[in-house]
Short mmCIF file of C-alpha atoms and ligand atoms in Angstrom, two decimals:
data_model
loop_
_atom_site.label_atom_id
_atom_site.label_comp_id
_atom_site.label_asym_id
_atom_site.label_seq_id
_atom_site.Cartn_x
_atom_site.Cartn_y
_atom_site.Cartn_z
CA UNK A 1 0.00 0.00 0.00
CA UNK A 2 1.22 3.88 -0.55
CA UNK A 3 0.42 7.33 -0.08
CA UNK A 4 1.01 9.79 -2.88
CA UNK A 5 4.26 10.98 -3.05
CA UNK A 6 3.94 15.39 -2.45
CA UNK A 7 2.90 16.14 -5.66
CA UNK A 8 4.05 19.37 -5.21
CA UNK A 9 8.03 18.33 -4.76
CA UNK A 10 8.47 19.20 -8.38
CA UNK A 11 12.11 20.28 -9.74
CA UNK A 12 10.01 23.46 -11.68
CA UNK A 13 8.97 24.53 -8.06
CA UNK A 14 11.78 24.00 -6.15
CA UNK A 15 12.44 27.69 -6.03
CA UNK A 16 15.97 29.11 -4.97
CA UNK A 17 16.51 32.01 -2.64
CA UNK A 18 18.01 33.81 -5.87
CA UNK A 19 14.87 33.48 -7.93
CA UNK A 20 12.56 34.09 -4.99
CA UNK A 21 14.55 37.14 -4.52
CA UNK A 22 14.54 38.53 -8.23
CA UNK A 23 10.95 37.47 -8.54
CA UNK A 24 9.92 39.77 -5.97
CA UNK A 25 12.21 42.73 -6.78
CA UNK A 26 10.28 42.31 -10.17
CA UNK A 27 7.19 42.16 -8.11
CA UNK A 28 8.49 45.46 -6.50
CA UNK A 29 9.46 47.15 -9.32
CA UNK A 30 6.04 46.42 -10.98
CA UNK A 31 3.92 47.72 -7.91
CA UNK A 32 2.76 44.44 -7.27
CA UNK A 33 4.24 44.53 -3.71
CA UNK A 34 3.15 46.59 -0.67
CA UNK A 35 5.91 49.29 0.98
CA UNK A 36 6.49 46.67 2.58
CA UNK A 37 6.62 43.90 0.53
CA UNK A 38 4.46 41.46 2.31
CA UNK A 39 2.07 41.07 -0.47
CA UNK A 40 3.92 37.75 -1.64
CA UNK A 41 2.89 35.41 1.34
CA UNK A 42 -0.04 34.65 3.31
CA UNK A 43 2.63 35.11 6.40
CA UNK A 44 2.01 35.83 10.25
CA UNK A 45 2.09 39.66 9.51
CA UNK A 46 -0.70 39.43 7.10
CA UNK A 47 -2.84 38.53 10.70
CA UNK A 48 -6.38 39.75 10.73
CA UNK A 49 -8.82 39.10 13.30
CA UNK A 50 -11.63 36.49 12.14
CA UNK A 51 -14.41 38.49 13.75
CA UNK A 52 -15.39 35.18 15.33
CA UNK A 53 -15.64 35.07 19.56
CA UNK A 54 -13.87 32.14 19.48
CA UNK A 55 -11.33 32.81 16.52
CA UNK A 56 -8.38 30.58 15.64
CA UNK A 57 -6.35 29.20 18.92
CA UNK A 58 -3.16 30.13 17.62
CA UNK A 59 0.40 28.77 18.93
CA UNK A 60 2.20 31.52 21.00
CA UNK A 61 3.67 34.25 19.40
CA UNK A 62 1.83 33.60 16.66
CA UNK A 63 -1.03 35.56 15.22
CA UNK A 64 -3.72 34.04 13.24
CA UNK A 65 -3.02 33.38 9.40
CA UNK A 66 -5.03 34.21 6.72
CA UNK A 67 -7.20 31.24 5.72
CA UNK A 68 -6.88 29.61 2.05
CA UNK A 69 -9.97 30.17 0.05
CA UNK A 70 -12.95 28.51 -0.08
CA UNK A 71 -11.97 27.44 -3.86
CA UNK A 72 -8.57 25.83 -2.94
CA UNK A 73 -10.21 24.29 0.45
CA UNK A 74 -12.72 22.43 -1.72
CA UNK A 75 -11.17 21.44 -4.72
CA UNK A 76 -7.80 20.56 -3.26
CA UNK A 77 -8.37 17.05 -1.54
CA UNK A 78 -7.71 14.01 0.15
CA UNK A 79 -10.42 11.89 0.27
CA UNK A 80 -9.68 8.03 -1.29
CA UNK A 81 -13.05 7.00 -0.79
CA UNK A 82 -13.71 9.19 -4.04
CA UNK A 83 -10.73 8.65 -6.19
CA UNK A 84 -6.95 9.64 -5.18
CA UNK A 85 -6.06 12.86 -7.35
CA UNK A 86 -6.27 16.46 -5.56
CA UNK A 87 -9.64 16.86 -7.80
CA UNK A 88 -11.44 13.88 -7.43
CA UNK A 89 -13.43 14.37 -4.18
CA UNK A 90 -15.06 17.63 -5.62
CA UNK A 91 -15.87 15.87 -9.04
CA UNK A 92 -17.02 12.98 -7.57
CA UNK A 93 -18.85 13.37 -4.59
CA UNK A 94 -21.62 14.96 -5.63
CA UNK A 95 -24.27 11.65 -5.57
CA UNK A 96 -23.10 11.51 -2.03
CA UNK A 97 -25.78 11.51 0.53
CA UNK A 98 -24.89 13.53 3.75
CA UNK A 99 -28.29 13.74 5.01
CA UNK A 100 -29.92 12.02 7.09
CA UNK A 101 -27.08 10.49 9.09
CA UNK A 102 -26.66 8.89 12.64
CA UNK A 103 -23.60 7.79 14.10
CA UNK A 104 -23.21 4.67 15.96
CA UNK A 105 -21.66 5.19 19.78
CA UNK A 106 -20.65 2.35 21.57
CA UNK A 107 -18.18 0.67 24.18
CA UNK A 108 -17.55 1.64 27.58
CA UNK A 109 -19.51 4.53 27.71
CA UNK A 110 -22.45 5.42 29.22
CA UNK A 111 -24.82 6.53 27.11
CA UNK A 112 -24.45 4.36 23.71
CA UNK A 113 -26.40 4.54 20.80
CA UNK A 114 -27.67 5.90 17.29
CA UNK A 115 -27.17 9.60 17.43
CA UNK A 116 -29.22 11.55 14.31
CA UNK A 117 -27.20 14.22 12.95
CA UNK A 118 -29.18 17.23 14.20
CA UNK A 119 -29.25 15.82 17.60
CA UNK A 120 -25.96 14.80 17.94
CA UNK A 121 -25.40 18.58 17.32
CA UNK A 122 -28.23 20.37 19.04
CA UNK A 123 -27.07 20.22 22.23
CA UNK A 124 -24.05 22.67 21.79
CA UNK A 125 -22.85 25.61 20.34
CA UNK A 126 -21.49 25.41 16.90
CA UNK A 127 -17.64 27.49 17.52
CA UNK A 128 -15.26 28.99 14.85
CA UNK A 129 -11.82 27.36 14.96
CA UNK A 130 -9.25 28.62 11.81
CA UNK A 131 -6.65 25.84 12.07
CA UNK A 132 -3.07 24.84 10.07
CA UNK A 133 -3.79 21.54 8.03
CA UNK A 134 -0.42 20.10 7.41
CA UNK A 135 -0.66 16.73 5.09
CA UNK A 136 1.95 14.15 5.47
CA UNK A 137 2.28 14.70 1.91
CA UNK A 138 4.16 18.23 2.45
CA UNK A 139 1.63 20.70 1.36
CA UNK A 140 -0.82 22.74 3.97
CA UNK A 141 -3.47 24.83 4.42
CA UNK A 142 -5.12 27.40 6.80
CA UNK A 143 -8.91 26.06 7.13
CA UNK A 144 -12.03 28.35 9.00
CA UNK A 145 -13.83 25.61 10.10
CA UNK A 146 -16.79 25.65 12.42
CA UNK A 147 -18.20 22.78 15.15
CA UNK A 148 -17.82 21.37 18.31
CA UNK A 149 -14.92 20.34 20.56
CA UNK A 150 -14.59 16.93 20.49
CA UNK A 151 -14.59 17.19 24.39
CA UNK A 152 -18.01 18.50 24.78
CA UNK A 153 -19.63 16.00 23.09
CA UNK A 154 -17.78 12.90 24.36
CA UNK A 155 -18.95 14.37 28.07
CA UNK A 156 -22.29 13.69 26.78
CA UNK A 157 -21.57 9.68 26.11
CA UNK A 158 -20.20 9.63 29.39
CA UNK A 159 -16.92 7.66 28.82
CA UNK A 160 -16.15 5.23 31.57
CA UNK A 161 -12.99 5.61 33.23
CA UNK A 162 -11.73 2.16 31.05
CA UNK A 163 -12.14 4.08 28.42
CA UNK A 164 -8.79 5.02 27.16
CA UNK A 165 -9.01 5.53 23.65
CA UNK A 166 -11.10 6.39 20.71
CA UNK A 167 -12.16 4.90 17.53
CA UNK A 168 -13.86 6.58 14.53
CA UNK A 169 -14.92 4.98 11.68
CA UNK A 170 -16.01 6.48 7.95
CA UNK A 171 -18.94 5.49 6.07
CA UNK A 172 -19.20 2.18 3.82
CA UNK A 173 -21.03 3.39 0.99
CA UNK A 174 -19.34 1.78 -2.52
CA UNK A 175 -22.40 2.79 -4.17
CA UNK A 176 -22.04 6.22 -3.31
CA UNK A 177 -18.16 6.52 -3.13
CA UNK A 178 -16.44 4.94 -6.17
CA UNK A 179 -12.40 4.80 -4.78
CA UNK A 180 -14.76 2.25 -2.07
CA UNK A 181 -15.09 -0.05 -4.90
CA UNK A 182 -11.43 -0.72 -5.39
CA UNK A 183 -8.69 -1.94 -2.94
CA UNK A 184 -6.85 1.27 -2.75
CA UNK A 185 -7.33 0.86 1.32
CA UNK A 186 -8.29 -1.26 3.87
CA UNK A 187 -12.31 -0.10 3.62
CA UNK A 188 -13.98 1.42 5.73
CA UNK A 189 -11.17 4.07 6.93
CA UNK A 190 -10.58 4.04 10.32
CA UNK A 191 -8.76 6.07 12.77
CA UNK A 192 -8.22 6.70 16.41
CA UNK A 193 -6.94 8.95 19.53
CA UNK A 194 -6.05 8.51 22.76
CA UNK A 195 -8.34 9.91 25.13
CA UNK A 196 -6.45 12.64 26.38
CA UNK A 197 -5.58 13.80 23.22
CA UNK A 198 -9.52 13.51 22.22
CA UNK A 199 -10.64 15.80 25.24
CA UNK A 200 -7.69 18.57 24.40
CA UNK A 201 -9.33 21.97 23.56
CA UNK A 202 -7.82 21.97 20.18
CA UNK A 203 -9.16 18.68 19.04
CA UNK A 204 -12.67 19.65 16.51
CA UNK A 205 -15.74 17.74 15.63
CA UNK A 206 -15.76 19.62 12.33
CA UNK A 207 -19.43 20.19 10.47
CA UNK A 208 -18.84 23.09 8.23
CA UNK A 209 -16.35 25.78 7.15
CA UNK A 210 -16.22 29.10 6.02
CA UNK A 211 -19.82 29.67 7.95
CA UNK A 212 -21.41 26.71 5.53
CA UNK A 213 -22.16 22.80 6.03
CA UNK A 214 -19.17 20.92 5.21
CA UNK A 215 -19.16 20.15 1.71
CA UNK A 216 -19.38 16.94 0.25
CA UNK A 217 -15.10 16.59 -0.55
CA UNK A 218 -14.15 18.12 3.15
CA UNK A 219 -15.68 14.99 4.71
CA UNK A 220 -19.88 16.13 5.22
CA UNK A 221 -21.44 15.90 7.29
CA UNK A 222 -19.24 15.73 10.76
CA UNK A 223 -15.36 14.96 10.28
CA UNK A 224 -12.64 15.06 12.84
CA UNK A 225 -9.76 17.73 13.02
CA UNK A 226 -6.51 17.83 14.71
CA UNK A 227 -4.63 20.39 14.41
CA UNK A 228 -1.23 19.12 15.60
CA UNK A 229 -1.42 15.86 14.02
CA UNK A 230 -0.78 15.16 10.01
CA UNK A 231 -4.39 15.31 8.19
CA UNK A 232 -4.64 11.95 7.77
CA UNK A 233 -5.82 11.75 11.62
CA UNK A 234 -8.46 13.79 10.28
CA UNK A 235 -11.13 11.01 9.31
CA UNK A 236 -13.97 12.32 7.30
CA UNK A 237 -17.44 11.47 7.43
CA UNK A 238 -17.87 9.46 10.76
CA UNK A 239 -20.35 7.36 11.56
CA UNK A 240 -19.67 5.09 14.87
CA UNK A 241 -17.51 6.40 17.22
CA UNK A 242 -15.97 3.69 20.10
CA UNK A 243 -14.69 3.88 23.63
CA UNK A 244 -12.36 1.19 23.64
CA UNK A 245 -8.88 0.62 26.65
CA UNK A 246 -6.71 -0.51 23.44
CA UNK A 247 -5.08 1.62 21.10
CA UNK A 248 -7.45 1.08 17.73
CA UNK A 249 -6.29 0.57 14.44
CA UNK A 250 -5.74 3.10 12.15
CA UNK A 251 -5.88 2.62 8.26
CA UNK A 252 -2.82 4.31 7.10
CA UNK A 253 -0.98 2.22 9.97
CA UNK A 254 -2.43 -0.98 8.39
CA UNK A 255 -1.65 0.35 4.89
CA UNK A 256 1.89 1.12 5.77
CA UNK A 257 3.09 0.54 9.00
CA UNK A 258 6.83 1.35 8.11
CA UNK A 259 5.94 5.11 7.04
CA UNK A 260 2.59 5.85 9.00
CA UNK A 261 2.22 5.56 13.46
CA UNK A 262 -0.73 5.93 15.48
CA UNK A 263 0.67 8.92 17.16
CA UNK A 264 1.13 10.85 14.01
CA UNK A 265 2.25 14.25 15.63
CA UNK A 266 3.69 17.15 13.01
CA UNK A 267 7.31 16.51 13.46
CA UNK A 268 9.75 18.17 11.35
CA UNK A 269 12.78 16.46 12.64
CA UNK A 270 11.63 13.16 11.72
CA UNK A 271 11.33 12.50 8.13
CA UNK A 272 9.23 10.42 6.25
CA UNK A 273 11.08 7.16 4.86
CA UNK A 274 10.23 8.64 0.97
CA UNK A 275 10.40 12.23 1.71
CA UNK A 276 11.62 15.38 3.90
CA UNK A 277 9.08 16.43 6.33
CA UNK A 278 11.21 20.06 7.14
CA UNK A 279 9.29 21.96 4.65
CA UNK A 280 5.83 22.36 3.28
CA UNK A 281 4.36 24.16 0.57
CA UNK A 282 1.01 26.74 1.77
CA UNK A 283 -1.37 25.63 -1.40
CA UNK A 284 -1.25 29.23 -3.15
CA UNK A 285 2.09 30.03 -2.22
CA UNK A 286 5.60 30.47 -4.13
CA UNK A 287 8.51 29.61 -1.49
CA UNK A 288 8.33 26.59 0.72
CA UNK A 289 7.93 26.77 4.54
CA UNK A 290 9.66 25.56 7.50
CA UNK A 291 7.37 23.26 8.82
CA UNK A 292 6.96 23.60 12.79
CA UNK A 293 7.16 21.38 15.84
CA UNK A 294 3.28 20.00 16.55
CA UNK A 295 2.35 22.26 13.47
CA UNK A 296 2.97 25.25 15.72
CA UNK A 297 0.66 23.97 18.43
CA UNK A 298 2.65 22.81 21.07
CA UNK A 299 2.69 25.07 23.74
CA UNK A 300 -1.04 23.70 23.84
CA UNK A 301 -0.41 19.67 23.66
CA UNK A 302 3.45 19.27 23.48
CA UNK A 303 2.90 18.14 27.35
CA UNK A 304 0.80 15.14 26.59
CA UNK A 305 4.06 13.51 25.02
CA UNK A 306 6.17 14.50 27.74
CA UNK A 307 8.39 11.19 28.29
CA UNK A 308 7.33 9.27 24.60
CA UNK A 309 10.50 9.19 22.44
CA UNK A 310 8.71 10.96 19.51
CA UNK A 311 11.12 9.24 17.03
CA UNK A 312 9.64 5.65 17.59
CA UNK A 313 6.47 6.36 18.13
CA UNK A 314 5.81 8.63 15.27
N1 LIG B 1 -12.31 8.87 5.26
C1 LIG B 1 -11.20 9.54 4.91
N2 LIG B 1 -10.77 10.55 5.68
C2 LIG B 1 -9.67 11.25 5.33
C3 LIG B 1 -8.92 10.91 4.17
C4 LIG B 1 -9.41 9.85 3.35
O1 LIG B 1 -8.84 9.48 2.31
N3 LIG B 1 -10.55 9.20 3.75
N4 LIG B 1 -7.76 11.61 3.86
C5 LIG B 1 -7.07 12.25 4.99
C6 LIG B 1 -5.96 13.10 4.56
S1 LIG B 1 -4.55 12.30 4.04
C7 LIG B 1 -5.99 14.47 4.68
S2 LIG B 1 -4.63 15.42 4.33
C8 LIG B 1 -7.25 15.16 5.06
C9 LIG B 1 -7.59 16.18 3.99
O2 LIG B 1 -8.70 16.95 4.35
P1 LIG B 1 -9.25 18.03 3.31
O3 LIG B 1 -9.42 17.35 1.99
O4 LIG B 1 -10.55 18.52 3.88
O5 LIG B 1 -8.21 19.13 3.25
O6 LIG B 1 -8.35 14.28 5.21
C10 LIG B 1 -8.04 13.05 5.86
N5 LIG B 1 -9.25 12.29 6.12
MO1 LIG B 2 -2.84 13.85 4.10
#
């Protein structure tokens, strides 16, 4: 089994510091550039407030980005289940049937069961959370999603203290999802967290972004999003969610256990076996960035690894 290699790792991007440079004294020269010549890159000075009460949770020291747009967020995907180029989920999803949907909770919990959509939602309040998405496959984005923390909601199931981790599981629906009706994974996809990590404040029960239901190629109608972890932990589309006291499987572990962990954290120090994990490219931008430690959130979950030798258990 394989991932795609980055796509975007191509010799006619690979940009020196010479080009970059003359390309934006050109840039300069022709106006495009502000005074200050921080038109080029979506960077941390480009910060604007979202408006939002609850707003991105940013890493310290840094200020929020400004979020891709809704075009790149929803044509650019990963989503197998529909094909595995960038542009397959948003060409074909569109027979897929988000609504209605229930997801299955079980294991040691206290309060199992089918969940409907709207009431597995009606309980809480729907936040705004702009978030990094860094893909194992080198590239990234900066995504305005909306939902509810993942910690709210498992309160609700009442988790019994066995409970140590937890299981998601994607829809089965070959009919519906035509990469489902060949072997390019182990199907349904299935991922996992530990518990702790599930209950951190980052960690996002995502339903829609940009202020509209998710669409069909960002995982509708409820996917899972954390932000310090390579999207891949990201599983779209849940439908059963499980309290189990072993660590789950997780497809991309069972697809390649040599280049993919459980644990899964943003680490630039530790490469993957096929590529460089240092850098990433922002989809819409020129020069390559240095990718950071827990995707720049660790001052908020760097301590729940305090002690784990983040080399072997990557
Ligand atoms: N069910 C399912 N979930 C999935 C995937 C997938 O193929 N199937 N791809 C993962 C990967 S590799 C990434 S990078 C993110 C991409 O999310 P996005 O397309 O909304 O940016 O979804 C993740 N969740
Ligand atoms: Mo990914």
């Amino acid at each position: 089994m394989w991932i795609k290699r980055p796509d975007d790792v191509k010799s006619s991007e690979i940009t020196d510091e010479k080009l970059y440079i003359s390309r934006r004294r050109f840039l300069a020269a022709a106006g495009i550039l502000g005074a200050s010549g921080a038109g080029l890159l979506a960077c941390n000075t480009d910060a604007r407030g979202s408006g939002s009460a609850d707003g991105e949770v940013a890493a310290a020291g840094q200020e929020p980005e400004k979020p891709n747009t809704y075009e790149q967020i929803t044509s650019y995907n990963n989503f197998y289940e529909f094909g595995t180029d960038k542009e397959d989920p948003k060409q074909n999803s569109a027979g897929f049937h988000p609504q209605p949907w229930t997801v299955h909770v079980e294991g040691l919990c206290k309060k199992p069961g089918d969940y409907h959509f709207e009431d597995l939602i009606k309980p809480h309040k729907i936040v705004d959370r702009t978030y990094r998405l860094r893909c194992v496959e080198a590239w990234s984005m900066v995504i305005p999603w909306e939902g509810i923390p993942l910690a709210e909601m498992i309160k609700r199931f009442e988790p019994q203290p066995s409970a140590k981790f937890v299981a998601f599981t994607t829809v089965l629906r070959p009919d519906e999802m035509p990469g489902q009706r060949r072997p390019i994974l182990p199907w349904p996809y299935v991922e996992g967290l530990r518990m702790d990590e599930a209950t951190n404040d980052l960690t996002l029960m995502a339903t829609g972004l940009y202020g509209k239901p998710l669409p069909n190629q960002d995982g509708a109608p409820i996917r899972l999003i954390v932000p310090w972890k390579y999207g891949f932990k990201g599983i779209k589309s849940i439908v059963k969610i499980a309290f189990v006291d072993k660590q789950p499987a997780t497809t991309w572990n069972i697809a390649a256990p040599d280049e993919y962990g459980f644990y899964a954290n943003v680490n630039p120090e530790v490469d993957h076996p096929r590529w460089s994990q240092a850098t990433e490219r922002r989809i819409g931008e020129f020069r390559r960035r240095q990718t950071l430690m827990f995707n720049g959130y660790g001052d908020k979950v760097a301590s729940m690894y305090a002690g784990m030798d983040l080399r072997k258990n990557y």
